[in-house]
Amino acid sequence: MEGDFNNLIKTGSRRAWSDDSESQRNFCKVIAQARGMQSVDFQKYGAFFLPNDDYLANYCGSAIRSPEYYCYTQNGECIWNNNLIFPIANAGGTIVGLGGFNPLHYIEAHEKNDWSIIYYQYSNRNLFQKGNYIYTPCCSFKEVLERGYICIVDGLFDAISLNEAGFCAGCLMGSSVTDVIVAQLRLIHKVIIIADNDDAGIKLQKTLLRRVPHSLIFRQGVDKDIDGALKSAKGAEIKMQLQSLINANNPF
């Protein structure tokens, strides 16, 4: 099933960006602006925006409607409608699930200052146990090992912002730390924790420090998360500080 899902999503991404490239560029430009990002090539992440219920099936193929993939309800509604979807791969590079970002919900949350509004979602747990995977944008797990470090963050866009800034980043897609995640992190020479500045972030820091003894904490102290900090007036300073931590006492 993993192989079929992997092929369907890769086909959908490729076709959306080849057959509907102008619309995808326009959608993604608006999303980047809503996030305060100057420009992001979402195509390189395999991501694409779904403007209606039929879009995913039209570009991935009708097989994506199968109940085993949990992309469509029994009424034919796509659960990813109005989402920018990101393929999530396992350590071997096979797509095993999706992460979705809903820009309409994101804007509403910020306009109302209501953080109970959910603008991230992930594939059904029967398809994809997100606690077993680290989302590493544009970088395979093998490449992470070769680079010798990883910056661990909570959210998809935290990882993407760090990647855009030239850093090797991985997103836990939440604050859960499973045995599978710990086993992967223990293989990486240097693990740098950049958690959100909230209770969940503090809990994540404590858990990772206890379970991954060689991990380090990077405190940016500027914004709620590293995504916001990198966009701030102190963004350049934060990049320099993070790079210094990465370089410190590293043999690579």
Short mmCIF file of C-alpha atoms in Angstrom, two decimals, residues 152-155 158 172 174-177 193-209 216-220 223-226:
data_model
loop_
_atom_site.label_atom_id
_atom_site.label_comp_id
_atom_site.label_asym_id
_atom_site.label_seq_id
_atom_site.Cartn_x
_atom_site.Cartn_y
_atom_site.Cartn_z
CA ILE A 152 14.47 19.74 15.34
CA VAL A 153 11.30 21.87 15.27
CA ASP A 154 7.57 21.44 15.82
CA GLY A 155 5.83 22.68 12.67
CA ASP A 158 9.42 26.01 10.88
CA LEU A 172 8.34 16.26 14.48
CA GLY A 174 3.91 17.87 17.02
CA SER A 175 5.40 17.48 20.46
CA SER A 176 5.29 13.69 20.73
CA VAL A 177 8.62 11.89 21.09
CA ILE A 193 16.34 21.51 19.52
CA ILE A 194 14.53 24.68 18.41
CA ALA A 195 11.15 24.29 20.08
CA ASP A 196 8.31 26.80 20.20
CA ASN A 197 8.29 29.30 23.07
CA ASP A 198 5.27 27.79 24.83
CA ASP A 199 4.46 25.07 27.35
CA ALA A 200 4.50 22.36 24.69
CA GLY A 201 7.89 23.57 23.49
CA ILE A 202 9.34 23.49 27.00
CA LYS A 203 8.01 19.96 27.47
CA LEU A 204 9.55 18.91 24.16
CA GLN A 205 12.93 20.34 25.14
CA LYS A 206 12.95 18.47 28.44
CA THR A 207 11.91 15.21 26.81
CA LEU A 208 14.52 15.36 24.06
CA LEU A 209 17.32 16.37 26.43
CA LEU A 216 21.49 20.87 22.39
CA ILE A 217 18.97 23.68 22.80
CA PHE A 218 18.91 26.78 20.62
CA ARG A 219 16.82 29.56 22.22
CA GLN A 220 15.95 32.35 19.83
CA ASP A 223 9.20 35.11 18.48
CA LYS A 224 6.78 32.29 19.25
CA ASP A 225 8.66 30.01 16.87
CA ILE A 226 11.76 29.95 14.68
#
